[in-house]
Coordinates of C-alpha atoms and ligand atoms in Angstrom, one line a residue:
M1 CA 167.4 90.8 163.6
A2 CA 168.6 90.6 160.3
I3 CA 166.0 90.7 157.4
K4 CA 166.3 88.3 154.5
V5 CA 165.2 90.1 151.5
P6 CA 163.7 87.3 149.1
T7 CA 165.6 87.5 145.7
I8 CA 163.8 86.2 142.2
N9 CA 164.6 83.0 141.3
K10 CA 162.4 83.5 138.2
K11 CA 160.0 81.2 139.5
P12 CA 156.2 82.5 139.6
G13 CA 156.2 82.2 143.5
D14 CA 159.3 84.5 143.5
I15 CA 157.7 87.2 142.3
I16 CA 154.7 87.3 143.8
R17 CA 156.4 86.6 147.4
L18 CA 159.1 89.7 146.7
T19 CA 156.6 92.1 145.7
L20 CA 154.2 91.1 149.0
F21 CA 157.6 91.5 150.9
W22 CA 157.8 95.3 149.8
A23 CA 154.4 96.1 149.8
I24 CA 154.3 94.9 153.5
I25 CA 157.6 97.2 154.2
I26 CA 156.2 100.0 152.8
F27 CA 153.0 99.4 154.4
A28 CA 155.0 99.7 157.8
I29 CA 156.9 102.2 157.3
L30 CA 153.5 104.2 156.4
I31 CA 152.3 103.3 159.9
G32 CA 155.2 104.1 161.6
I33 CA 155.0 107.9 160.1
A34 CA 151.9 108.1 161.1
F35 CA 152.1 107.1 164.5
L36 CA 154.9 108.7 165.7
S37 CA 154.1 112.1 164.2
P38 CA 154.3 114.6 167.0
K39 CA 150.2 114.8 167.3
N40 CA 149.8 111.2 169.1
N41 CA 152.0 112.0 172.3
L42 CA 149.5 114.8 173.2
K43 CA 146.4 114.3 175.5
E44 CA 142.7 114.1 174.3
V45 CA 140.6 116.6 175.5
S46 CA 136.9 117.6 174.6
I47 CA 136.6 120.4 172.6
S48 CA 134.3 121.8 175.1
E49 CA 136.7 122.0 177.8
V50 CA 138.9 123.2 175.5
I51 CA 136.5 126.4 174.5
S52 CA 135.9 126.8 178.2
Q53 CA 139.8 126.8 179.0
A54 CA 140.3 129.2 175.7
N55 CA 137.3 131.8 177.0
A56 CA 138.6 131.5 180.9
G57 CA 142.2 132.9 179.8
K58 CA 144.1 129.2 180.6
I59 CA 145.1 128.4 176.7
S60 CA 147.9 130.6 174.7
K61 CA 147.2 129.1 171.1
I62 CA 144.9 127.2 169.5
V63 CA 145.4 125.3 166.0
V64 CA 143.3 124.7 163.9
Q65 CA 144.1 122.2 161.3
G66 CA 141.1 120.2 159.3
N67 CA 138.7 118.9 162.4
D68 CA 142.3 118.5 164.5
V69 CA 142.9 120.7 167.1
T70 CA 146.2 121.3 168.8
I71 CA 146.5 123.3 171.9
T72 CA 149.1 124.9 173.5
P73 CA 148.1 126.1 177.1
K74 CA 149.2 129.3 179.4
G75 CA 152.9 129.1 180.3
S76 CA 153.5 126.1 177.9
K77 CA 156.2 126.5 174.6
V78 CA 154.5 123.7 172.8
A79 CA 150.9 121.9 172.3
T80 CA 150.2 119.5 174.8
E81 CA 146.4 118.9 174.4
K82 CA 144.4 118.0 171.5
S83 CA 141.1 117.6 170.4
T84 CA 138.4 117.6 167.4
K85 CA 136.0 119.8 167.0
Q86 CA 132.6 119.7 165.0
A87 CA 132.5 119.6 161.4
E88 CA 131.8 122.2 159.2
T89 CA 131.6 124.6 162.5
S90 CA 134.4 126.9 163.6
I91 CA 135.8 126.8 167.0
Q92 CA 133.8 130.3 167.5
Q93 CA 130.6 128.7 166.2
Q94 CA 131.1 126.2 169.2
G95 CA 131.2 129.2 171.6
L96 CA 134.6 130.5 171.4
K97 CA 134.3 133.8 172.6
T98 CA 135.6 136.5 169.8
D99 CA 137.5 138.7 172.6
A100 CA 139.0 135.3 174.3
P101 CA 143.0 135.9 175.2
V102 CA 143.9 133.4 172.7
E103 CA 145.6 132.8 169.6
V104 CA 144.0 131.2 167.1
S105 CA 145.5 129.8 164.1
I106 CA 143.5 127.9 161.1
L107 CA 146.2 126.2 159.0
P108 CA 144.7 124.0 155.9
P109 CA 143.3 120.2 156.4
S110 CA 146.1 118.2 157.3
T111 CA 148.6 116.8 154.9
T112 CA 151.0 114.3 156.5
G113 CA 148.6 112.0 158.2
D114 CA 146.0 111.9 155.2
T115 CA 148.0 111.6 152.5
I116 CA 150.1 109.0 153.6
W117 CA 146.9 107.1 154.1
S118 CA 146.1 108.2 150.8
L119 CA 149.1 107.2 149.1
A120 CA 149.0 103.8 151.0
S121 CA 145.3 103.2 149.7
I122 CA 146.9 103.9 146.3
I123 CA 150.3 102.2 146.2
I124 CA 149.6 99.0 148.0
P125 CA 146.3 97.9 145.7
V126 CA 148.7 99.2 142.7
V127 CA 151.4 96.6 144.0
L128 CA 149.2 93.8 144.4
I129 CA 147.8 94.1 141.1
A130 CA 150.8 94.4 139.9
A131 CA 152.1 91.4 141.1
F132 CA 149.4 89.7 140.5
F133 CA 149.4 90.3 137.1
M134 CA 153.3 88.9 137.1
Y135 CA 152.4 86.4 138.6
M136 CA 149.6 85.4 135.5
M137 CA 152.1 86.2 133.3
R138 CA 155.2 84.0 134.5
Q139 CA 152.7 81.2 134.9
A140 CA 151.5 81.8 131.4
Q141 CA 154.7 81.6 130.4
G142 CA 155.7 78.6 132.1
Q143 CA 152.7 77.1 129.8
N144 CA 153.9 78.4 127.2
N145 CA 157.5 77.6 127.6
Q146 CA 158.6 81.1 128.2
A147 CA 157.0 82.6 125.2
M148 CA 157.8 86.1 126.8
G149 CA 161.6 85.2 126.9
F150 CA 161.3 85.2 123.4
G151 CA 164.7 84.1 121.8
K152 CA 166.4 82.7 124.6
S153 CA 166.5 79.1 124.6
K154 CA 165.9 77.3 127.9
A155 CA 168.5 75.1 127.6
K156 CA 169.8 74.0 131.0
L157 CA 173.2 73.4 132.1
Y158 CA 174.8 70.1 133.5
G159 CA 177.4 68.4 133.5
L160 CA 180.1 70.5 136.0
D161 CA 178.2 70.4 139.3
K162 CA 177.0 67.7 141.5
E163 CA 174.3 66.7 139.2
K164 CA 176.8 65.2 137.1
A165 CA 175.9 61.6 136.1
V166 CA 178.8 58.5 135.3
F167 CA 177.9 55.6 133.4
E168 CA 178.4 53.8 136.5
D169 CA 174.3 55.2 137.4
I170 CA 173.5 53.3 134.6
A171 CA 173.1 49.5 134.9
G172 CA 172.5 47.5 131.4
N173 CA 172.3 49.8 128.3
D174 CA 175.9 48.0 127.3
S175 CA 175.3 48.1 123.5
A176 CA 174.4 51.8 124.1
K177 CA 177.2 52.7 126.9
Q178 CA 179.6 51.2 124.5
D179 CA 178.8 53.3 121.4
L180 CA 178.5 56.3 123.7
K181 CA 181.9 55.7 124.9
E182 CA 183.4 56.9 121.6
V183 CA 181.0 59.8 122.0
V184 CA 183.3 60.7 125.5
D185 CA 186.1 60.3 123.7
F186 CA 185.7 62.4 120.8
L187 CA 184.8 64.9 123.6
K188 CA 188.4 64.4 125.3
H189 CA 190.3 63.9 122.7
P190 CA 189.2 65.7 119.3
K191 CA 192.8 65.9 118.4
K192 CA 193.4 62.4 118.3
Y193 CA 190.4 61.9 115.5
E194 CA 191.9 65.3 113.4
S195 CA 195.5 64.0 113.1
L196 CA 193.5 60.8 111.4
G197 CA 191.5 62.9 109.5
A198 CA 188.5 61.0 110.7
K199 CA 185.3 63.6 111.3
I200 CA 183.6 63.5 114.5
P201 CA 180.1 62.7 114.8
R202 CA 177.9 65.5 114.9
G203 CA 174.7 63.8 116.1
V204 CA 173.5 60.9 117.4
L205 CA 170.0 59.5 117.7
L206 CA 169.7 57.4 120.4
V207 CA 166.1 55.4 119.7
G208 CA 164.2 54.2 123.0
S209 CA 160.8 53.9 124.8
P210 CA 160.0 56.5 127.3
G211 CA 161.8 55.9 130.8
T212 CA 164.7 53.9 129.2
G213 CA 167.5 56.2 130.4
K214 CA 167.9 58.1 127.0
T215 CA 168.4 61.2 128.8
L216 CA 170.3 59.4 131.8
L217 CA 173.0 58.4 129.4
A218 CA 173.2 61.5 127.7
R219 CA 174.0 63.4 130.9
A220 CA 176.8 60.4 132.2
V221 CA 178.4 61.0 128.3
A222 CA 178.8 64.8 129.4
G223 CA 179.6 63.8 133.0
E224 CA 182.1 61.4 132.1
A225 CA 183.9 64.1 129.1
N226 CA 183.3 66.5 131.9
V227 CA 181.9 68.7 129.5
P228 CA 179.2 70.9 129.9
F229 CA 175.2 69.5 129.2
F230 CA 172.8 71.8 127.3
S231 CA 169.2 69.9 127.3
I232 CA 166.2 70.9 125.3
S233 CA 162.7 69.5 124.9
G234 CA 161.4 69.2 121.3
S235 CA 158.2 69.9 122.5
E236 CA 159.4 73.3 124.3
F237 CA 160.0 74.8 120.9
V238 CA 156.4 74.4 120.0
E239 CA 156.0 77.9 120.8
M240 CA 153.2 80.7 120.2
F241 CA 155.3 82.8 118.4
V242 CA 156.0 82.2 114.8
G243 CA 159.9 82.1 114.5
V244 CA 160.2 81.9 118.6
G245 CA 161.2 78.0 118.0
A246 CA 164.0 78.8 115.4
S247 CA 166.0 82.0 117.6
R248 CA 165.7 79.3 120.1
V249 CA 167.8 76.8 118.4
R250 CA 170.1 79.4 117.6
D251 CA 170.8 80.7 121.0
L252 CA 170.9 77.1 121.9
F253 CA 173.7 76.4 120.0
A254 CA 175.3 79.5 120.4
K255 CA 175.7 79.1 123.9
A256 CA 176.6 75.5 123.6
K257 CA 179.8 76.3 121.1
K258 CA 180.3 79.4 123.4
N259 CA 181.1 76.6 126.0
A260 CA 182.8 73.8 123.8
P261 CA 183.6 71.2 123.9
S262 CA 180.0 70.3 125.1
I263 CA 176.9 68.6 124.6
I264 CA 173.4 69.7 123.4
F265 CA 170.8 67.2 124.3
I266 CA 167.6 67.3 121.9
D267 CA 164.5 65.1 124.0
E268 CA 161.6 64.4 122.1
I269 CA 163.3 65.2 118.8
D270 CA 159.9 64.2 116.9
A271 CA 157.8 67.0 118.5
V272 CA 159.9 69.0 116.0
G273 CA 161.9 66.6 113.6
R274 CA 158.5 64.9 111.6
R275 CA 158.5 64.8 108.3
R276 CA 158.1 68.1 106.8
G277 CA 156.1 68.7 103.5
S278 CA 152.9 66.1 104.2
G279 CA 150.5 68.9 104.9
M280 CA 148.8 71.4 102.8
G281 CA 150.6 74.9 102.6
G282 CA 152.4 76.1 105.8
G283 CA 150.3 74.4 108.7
H284 CA 153.3 73.8 110.3
D285 CA 155.3 76.7 109.7
E286 CA 157.0 76.8 112.9
R287 CA 157.9 73.5 113.4
E288 CA 159.3 73.5 110.3
Q289 CA 161.1 76.6 110.9
T290 CA 162.5 75.0 114.3
L291 CA 163.3 72.0 112.4
N292 CA 165.3 74.1 109.6
Q293 CA 167.3 76.0 111.9
I294 CA 168.3 72.6 114.0
L295 CA 169.6 71.9 110.4
V296 CA 171.2 75.2 109.7
E297 CA 173.1 75.2 112.7
M298 CA 174.2 71.1 112.5
D299 CA 175.4 72.2 109.2
G300 CA 177.2 74.9 110.5
F301 CA 179.5 73.4 113.2
E302 CA 183.3 74.9 111.6
T303 CA 185.6 71.9 112.5
G304 CA 186.9 71.9 115.6
A305 CA 184.0 72.9 117.0
N306 CA 183.5 70.4 119.4
V307 CA 179.9 70.1 120.4
I308 CA 178.0 66.9 119.8
V309 CA 174.2 66.6 119.8
L310 CA 172.5 64.1 121.2
A311 CA 168.5 63.6 120.3
A312 CA 166.2 61.1 122.1
T313 CA 163.1 59.7 120.5
N314 CA 160.9 56.9 120.4
R315 CA 159.4 57.6 117.3
A316 CA 162.7 57.9 115.0
D317 CA 160.1 56.3 111.6
V318 CA 158.8 59.3 111.9
L319 CA 161.3 61.7 111.7
D320 CA 162.8 64.1 108.4
P321 CA 164.8 62.2 106.8
A322 CA 166.7 65.1 106.0
L323 CA 167.8 64.9 110.2
L324 CA 169.0 61.2 109.3
R325 CA 171.4 62.6 106.6
P326 CA 175.5 62.4 106.9
G327 CA 176.9 65.7 109.3
R328 CA 173.8 65.5 111.0
F329 CA 172.0 62.2 113.0
D330 CA 173.8 60.1 111.3
R331 CA 174.2 57.7 114.4
R332 CA 172.0 56.3 116.0
T333 CA 171.9 54.1 119.3
E334 CA 168.9 51.4 120.0
I335 CA 168.1 51.4 123.5
S336 CA 165.8 48.7 124.3
L337 CA 163.7 47.5 127.6
P338 CA 166.0 45.9 130.2
E339 CA 165.8 42.4 130.2
R340 CA 165.4 40.5 133.2
R341 CA 169.6 40.9 133.8
D342 CA 169.3 44.3 133.5
R343 CA 166.1 45.0 135.4
E344 CA 168.2 43.7 138.5
A345 CA 171.1 45.6 138.1
I346 CA 168.8 48.7 137.7
L347 CA 166.7 47.8 140.9
K348 CA 170.3 47.5 142.6
V349 CA 171.4 50.9 141.5
H350 CA 168.0 52.5 143.0
F351 CA 168.5 50.1 146.3
K352 CA 171.9 50.9 146.7
N353 CA 171.3 53.6 149.3
K354 CA 168.0 52.5 150.7
P355 CA 167.9 50.1 153.6
V356 CA 166.6 46.9 153.0
D357 CA 166.0 43.9 155.4
A358 CA 166.9 40.1 154.3
T359 CA 163.5 39.3 153.2
V360 CA 164.1 41.6 150.5
D361 CA 164.3 39.8 147.1
I362 CA 165.4 41.8 143.9
D363 CA 166.1 38.7 141.9
S364 CA 162.2 38.0 142.0
L365 CA 161.0 41.5 141.7
A366 CA 163.0 41.2 138.3
A367 CA 161.5 38.3 137.3
K368 CA 158.1 40.0 137.6
T369 CA 159.1 43.7 136.0
A370 CA 159.3 42.2 132.6
G371 CA 158.2 44.8 129.9
S372 CA 159.2 47.6 132.9
S373 CA 161.6 50.4 132.1
G374 CA 164.3 51.6 133.6
A375 CA 162.3 55.0 135.2
D376 CA 159.6 52.3 136.1
L377 CA 162.2 50.1 138.2
A378 CA 163.8 53.6 140.1
N379 CA 159.7 54.2 140.6
I380 CA 159.1 50.9 141.9
A381 CA 161.5 51.3 144.5
N382 CA 161.3 54.9 145.4
E383 CA 157.8 53.7 146.5
A384 CA 159.0 50.6 148.3
A385 CA 160.8 53.2 150.2
I386 CA 157.5 55.1 150.8
V387 CA 155.5 52.2 151.8
A388 CA 157.6 50.9 154.5
A389 CA 158.1 55.2 155.4
G390 CA 154.4 54.9 155.9
R391 CA 154.5 51.9 158.6
N392 CA 157.4 53.6 160.7
A393 CA 160.1 51.4 159.8
K394 CA 163.5 51.2 159.8
K395 CA 164.2 48.8 156.5
I396 CA 162.2 48.4 153.3
S397 CA 160.8 44.6 153.0
N398 CA 159.6 42.2 150.7
A399 CA 156.3 43.2 151.2
D400 CA 156.9 46.7 150.8
L401 CA 158.3 45.5 147.9
T402 CA 155.7 43.7 146.2
E403 CA 152.9 46.6 147.2
A404 CA 155.1 48.8 145.5
F405 CA 155.1 47.0 142.5
E406 CA 151.9 46.0 142.6
K407 CA 150.8 50.1 143.2
I408 CA 152.4 50.8 140.3
A409 CA 151.7 48.0 137.8
I410 CA 147.9 48.7 138.8
G411 CA 147.3 51.2 141.1
P412 CA 146.9 51.0 144.4
E413 CA 144.4 49.2 146.5
H414 CA 141.0 51.0 147.6
K415 CA 140.0 48.9 150.5
T416 CA 138.2 51.4 151.9
K417 CA 135.7 51.5 148.8
I418 CA 132.5 50.0 150.0
M419 CA 131.2 47.1 147.4
S420 CA 127.7 46.0 148.0
D421 CA 127.8 42.0 148.6
K422 CA 126.2 41.4 145.4
D423 CA 129.2 43.5 143.5
K424 CA 130.8 41.7 145.3
E425 CA 130.0 38.3 144.8
M426 CA 129.7 39.3 141.0
T427 CA 133.3 40.3 141.1
A428 CA 134.3 36.9 142.4
Y429 CA 132.9 35.2 139.7
H430 CA 134.3 37.7 137.1
E431 CA 137.6 37.2 138.4
A432 CA 137.3 33.7 139.2
G433 CA 136.5 33.5 135.0
H434 CA 139.6 35.1 134.2
A435 CA 141.5 32.9 136.5
I436 CA 140.0 29.9 135.0
V437 CA 140.1 30.6 131.6
G438 CA 144.1 31.7 131.7
H439 CA 144.8 29.4 134.6
L440 CA 144.0 26.1 131.6
L441 CA 145.0 27.5 128.6
P442 CA 148.1 26.0 127.7
D443 CA 149.4 28.8 125.8
S444 CA 148.6 31.2 128.3
D445 CA 150.8 32.9 131.2
P446 CA 150.3 31.4 134.2
V447 CA 147.8 33.2 136.9
H448 CA 150.7 35.4 139.9
K449 CA 147.4 36.7 142.3
V450 CA 143.3 36.8 142.1
T451 CA 142.2 40.0 144.0
I452 CA 138.4 41.4 144.4
I453 CA 139.8 44.5 146.4
P454 CA 139.2 47.7 144.1
R455 CA 142.9 48.7 142.0
G456 CA 143.3 51.5 140.4
G457 CA 140.0 51.9 138.3
T458 CA 138.8 48.6 138.2
G459 CA 136.9 46.2 140.3
G460 CA 139.1 42.9 140.8
V461 CA 142.1 42.0 138.9
T462 CA 143.5 38.7 138.0
W463 CA 146.8 39.2 137.1
F464 CA 148.6 36.8 135.0
L465 CA 152.7 36.8 134.9
P466 CA 154.7 35.3 132.2
P467 CA 157.7 32.9 134.0
E468 CA 160.4 34.7 131.7
D469 CA 160.4 37.5 129.4
K470 CA 159.9 36.7 126.2
K471 CA 160.3 39.2 122.7
F472 CA 157.3 37.4 120.5
T473 CA 154.0 36.5 120.8
S474 CA 152.7 33.8 118.4
I475 CA 148.5 33.4 117.2
I476 CA 147.9 30.5 119.2
E477 CA 149.7 32.8 122.4
F478 CA 147.1 35.9 122.0
K479 CA 144.0 33.6 121.4
D480 CA 144.4 32.3 124.9
V481 CA 145.4 35.9 125.7
L482 CA 141.8 37.3 124.1
A483 CA 140.0 34.4 125.5
R484 CA 141.2 34.7 128.9
A485 CA 140.5 38.6 129.0
L486 CA 136.7 37.5 128.0
G487 CA 137.0 35.3 130.7
G488 CA 135.2 37.6 133.1
R489 CA 132.5 38.8 131.3
V490 CA 131.2 34.6 130.4
A491 CA 131.7 34.1 133.8
E492 CA 128.9 37.1 134.4
K493 CA 126.8 35.5 131.9
I494 CA 127.2 32.3 132.8
I495 CA 126.0 32.6 136.0
Y496 CA 123.8 35.5 135.7
G497 CA 122.7 35.6 132.6
K498 CA 123.1 36.7 129.5
D499 CA 121.3 40.0 129.7
R500 CA 122.4 40.2 133.0
V501 CA 126.3 40.7 132.5
T502 CA 127.7 44.4 133.7
T503 CA 129.8 47.2 132.8
G504 CA 132.9 45.4 134.8
A505 CA 133.8 43.8 131.8
S506 CA 134.3 47.3 129.9
S507 CA 137.9 47.7 130.3
D508 CA 138.6 43.9 129.2
L509 CA 136.6 44.0 126.4
R510 CA 138.8 47.1 125.2
H511 CA 141.8 44.8 125.8
A512 CA 140.7 42.2 123.7
T513 CA 138.8 44.1 121.2
G514 CA 142.5 46.0 120.7
I515 CA 144.9 43.3 120.8
A516 CA 142.8 41.2 117.9
R517 CA 142.8 44.7 115.9
D518 CA 146.2 44.6 116.5
M519 CA 146.8 41.0 115.0
V520 CA 144.5 41.9 112.1
M521 CA 145.8 45.0 110.7
E522 CA 149.7 45.4 112.3
Q523 CA 150.7 41.6 112.4
G524 CA 149.0 40.2 109.2
M525 CA 147.5 37.4 112.2
G526 CA 143.8 36.9 110.4
T527 CA 142.7 33.7 108.9
K528 CA 142.0 35.0 105.3
L529 CA 144.2 38.5 105.6
R530 CA 147.4 36.7 106.8
D531 CA 150.6 37.9 106.7
Q532 CA 149.5 41.5 105.2
V533 CA 149.9 44.7 107.2
F534 CA 147.0 47.4 106.8
H535 CA 149.1 50.0 108.9
E536 CA 148.1 53.5 108.4
D537 CA 150.7 56.2 108.6
N538 CA 150.3 58.7 111.1
G539 CA 153.6 60.0 110.6
G540 CA 152.6 63.5 110.1
I541 CA 150.6 65.3 113.0
M542 CA 146.9 64.7 113.0
F543 CA 146.0 68.1 111.0
D544 CA 148.5 66.9 108.3
R545 CA 146.6 65.2 105.9
M546 CA 143.4 67.2 104.1
A547 CA 141.9 63.2 104.2
H548 CA 142.1 60.7 106.1
D549 CA 143.9 58.1 103.3
R550 CA 144.3 54.4 103.9
P551 CA 145.9 52.2 102.3
Y552 CA 143.3 50.2 101.4
S553 CA 140.4 49.5 100.0
D554 CA 136.6 49.6 101.1
E555 CA 136.1 45.8 101.1
T556 CA 139.4 45.2 102.9
A557 CA 138.1 47.8 106.0
K558 CA 135.2 45.4 105.7
E559 CA 137.3 42.2 105.6
I560 CA 138.9 43.8 108.9
D561 CA 136.0 44.3 110.8
I562 CA 134.5 40.7 109.6
E563 CA 138.7 39.3 111.2
V564 CA 138.6 41.0 113.9
A565 CA 135.1 39.9 115.4
A566 CA 135.7 36.4 114.4
L567 CA 138.8 36.5 116.3
I568 CA 136.4 37.6 119.6
T569 CA 133.6 35.3 119.1
E570 CA 136.1 32.7 118.8
A571 CA 137.9 33.7 122.0
A572 CA 134.6 34.3 123.7
S573 CA 133.3 30.6 123.2
R574 CA 136.7 29.5 124.2
A575 CA 136.3 30.8 127.6
E576 CA 132.5 29.7 127.6
I577 CA 133.1 25.9 127.3
V578 CA 136.2 26.1 130.0
I579 CA 134.0 27.7 132.5
E580 CA 131.2 25.9 131.2
N581 CA 132.9 22.5 132.0
N582 CA 134.7 23.6 135.3
R583 CA 131.7 25.2 136.9
A584 CA 132.7 23.4 140.3
G585 CA 136.0 25.1 140.3
L586 CA 134.6 28.6 139.3
D587 CA 132.0 28.1 142.6
K588 CA 135.0 27.2 144.8
L589 CA 137.6 30.1 143.3
S590 CA 135.0 32.8 143.6
K591 CA 134.4 31.4 147.0
A592 CA 137.6 31.5 148.0
L593 CA 137.9 35.1 146.7
L594 CA 134.6 36.1 149.0
E595 CA 136.4 34.7 151.7
K596 CA 140.0 36.1 151.6
E597 CA 139.6 38.7 148.9
T598 CA 143.1 37.7 147.5
I599 CA 144.6 34.9 146.2
D600 CA 148.1 34.3 145.2
E601 CA 149.2 31.3 142.6
K602 CA 150.1 28.9 145.2
E603 CA 146.5 28.6 146.2
V604 CA 145.1 29.3 143.0
L605 CA 147.0 26.3 141.7
E606 CA 145.4 24.4 145.0
I607 CA 141.8 25.7 144.2
L608 CA 142.0 24.8 140.7
K609 CA 143.6 21.2 140.6
D610 CA 140.7 19.1 139.6
T611 CA 139.5 21.5 136.8
I612 CA 140.4 19.6 133.2
L613 CA 140.3 21.9 129.3
P614 CA 137.8 20.7 127.7
K615 CA 139.0 19.5 123.8
E616 CA 136.9 21.6 122.6
A617 CA 138.7 24.6 124.0
K618 CA 141.8 23.1 122.1
L619 CA 143.5 24.7 118.9
Y620 CA 145.6 22.2 119.0
Ligands
ADP701 P1 164.2 58.7 128.9 O1 164.8 59.7 128.6 O2 164.8 57.5 127.8 O3 162.8 58.9 129.2 P2 165.2 59.1 132.1 O4 166.7 59.0 131.2 O5 164.5 60.0 132.0 O6 164.8 58.1 130.4 O7 165.1 57.7 132.9 C1 164.3 58.2 133.7 C2 164.8 58.2 135.5 O8 164.2 56.1 135.2 C3 166.2 58.0 135.2 O9 166.4 59.0 135.8 C4 166.8 57.1 136.5 O10 166.4 57.1 137.3 C5 165.9 55.5 135.8 N1 166.6 54.6 134.9 C6 166.3 54.5 133.5 N2 167.2 53.8 133.0 C7 168.2 53.3 134.2 C8 169.0 52.2 133.5 N3 169.7 51.8 132.8 N4 169.7 52.3 135.2 C9 169.3 52.9 136.1 N5 168.1 54.0 136.0 C10 167.3 53.8 135.1
ZN702 ZN1 138.2 41.7 134.2

């Protein structure tokens, strides 16, 4: 039998496993010793028997050790029996005659057995406690990003192993790929550029929302150029000990230089790279030191040190200008959310190795997923496989795809959640209200699906999907979105009375208020406050500022509140007009919902075909 000795891989679990392993081994050995000791082969006899035999001259030798008694009978060379005497009394006191023909030797109390046990009872708890502490420390380190590893950067090394990525793994992102192909060429043929006197860029900033494939692109650059890839995340620099971030940066760059040509990838660079000096004296020493060290390292590359730093962020606007100066991150590649064609391509990449049946319609899924990132799409593909596996299918069907999409877009269905009939009816009216308003208002997206099955945190869902991707939204469109968002609460009010409306609308209200504030403050879409923005720049970290300074007056703040309220009031009243004038449609739809629970686009169109848009609700 081969025993596999666990080895340490730096994971907290391994430490404890290793320690336990050794503790068990030691324990087993100790038990073994105790049992194999010769005393254990002796025959147990009672002490009175021993004494009477000794008095009768049948025993040649008695060894007393503590309370243990070993007996060597006459004619035997070794002890063959054992016994236990009463504690605190000698065998003479127990009846052995002083003149009995036997040799009695008294040894000091046993060492081996007891020592082993007492040793074990000390060692084992100590080992366990030590293991526990090591485990806790490891954990704490994990949380504090290996704070105990001090200056060692946690940079991972990819690029030359099987995790290698190539541009082909990345769908869409064509312009970014184009930009980065240049970087690949710099890495592969530096001489070509140097001989013409060109300076090889040091840093490239990848700007784009989370999940758009920035990390993947950086890895692909390394993969294509066949160079090692060192990655670290900006948030890992933020440390509990001052000075650690900077030494980590030093270590990271040193490693990369040693392995040049190579790529350093700094994810979430905004975590360390935010504008400096916006706070009162030294509030963010650590962050600033880390950032300074990055700048120093990037300046310190000797010509010919073929290391290119790629950094990812979704907030390029908050970065310290020093980072963007020539010789640092002076190149920039924007990565946007994928458009429909790209979404299709990304989905295809992620379904490449998954068996799908003939029903699967990737194109229509691509159409439905406007606003999703590459990571979202990868997630949908994976979830679809999980759903299919859950029903023990061999292939993924379109229904699996739809379920996966809905799960990710609005959260899983909670079919088991029991709703009272009253709540169910209320939810049906509420959702029907959203649907009818969205259906009739001309600049709202069409209704895709209505359901009163609880999903995620909601009672039901009314789902609108744009027929095509759109980049921009007009005031008119926003106003229709606001009205349909309030349609649920308005329907409750019309059916049950104004003070019987429920908390079912809380997320709708939050959503609507958010849109209205954004319209007024960020988009210049107020009525009086048109074409001006009231942007509060919170580029610094929260406590960077002594006071919350906003770049507008108190009067304007009041005006903003008035404008926001006006937008909400207008939207509620439009929703009310629409629903009041289409009570029949509302009743019909909510009845259908109570019956079927989920109703799709086609059925909604059919049920609401007699509804009309009252002219008071029209904006134009
Ligand atoms: P970011 O770094 O921008 O947050 P990632 O590179 O970590 O995003 O992307 C996460 C995952 O999403 C990737 O591992 C990949 O599976 C998927 N993904 C994102 N964009 C694409 C794309 N254009 N093509 C294929 N997969 C993508
Ligand atoms: Zn609602």
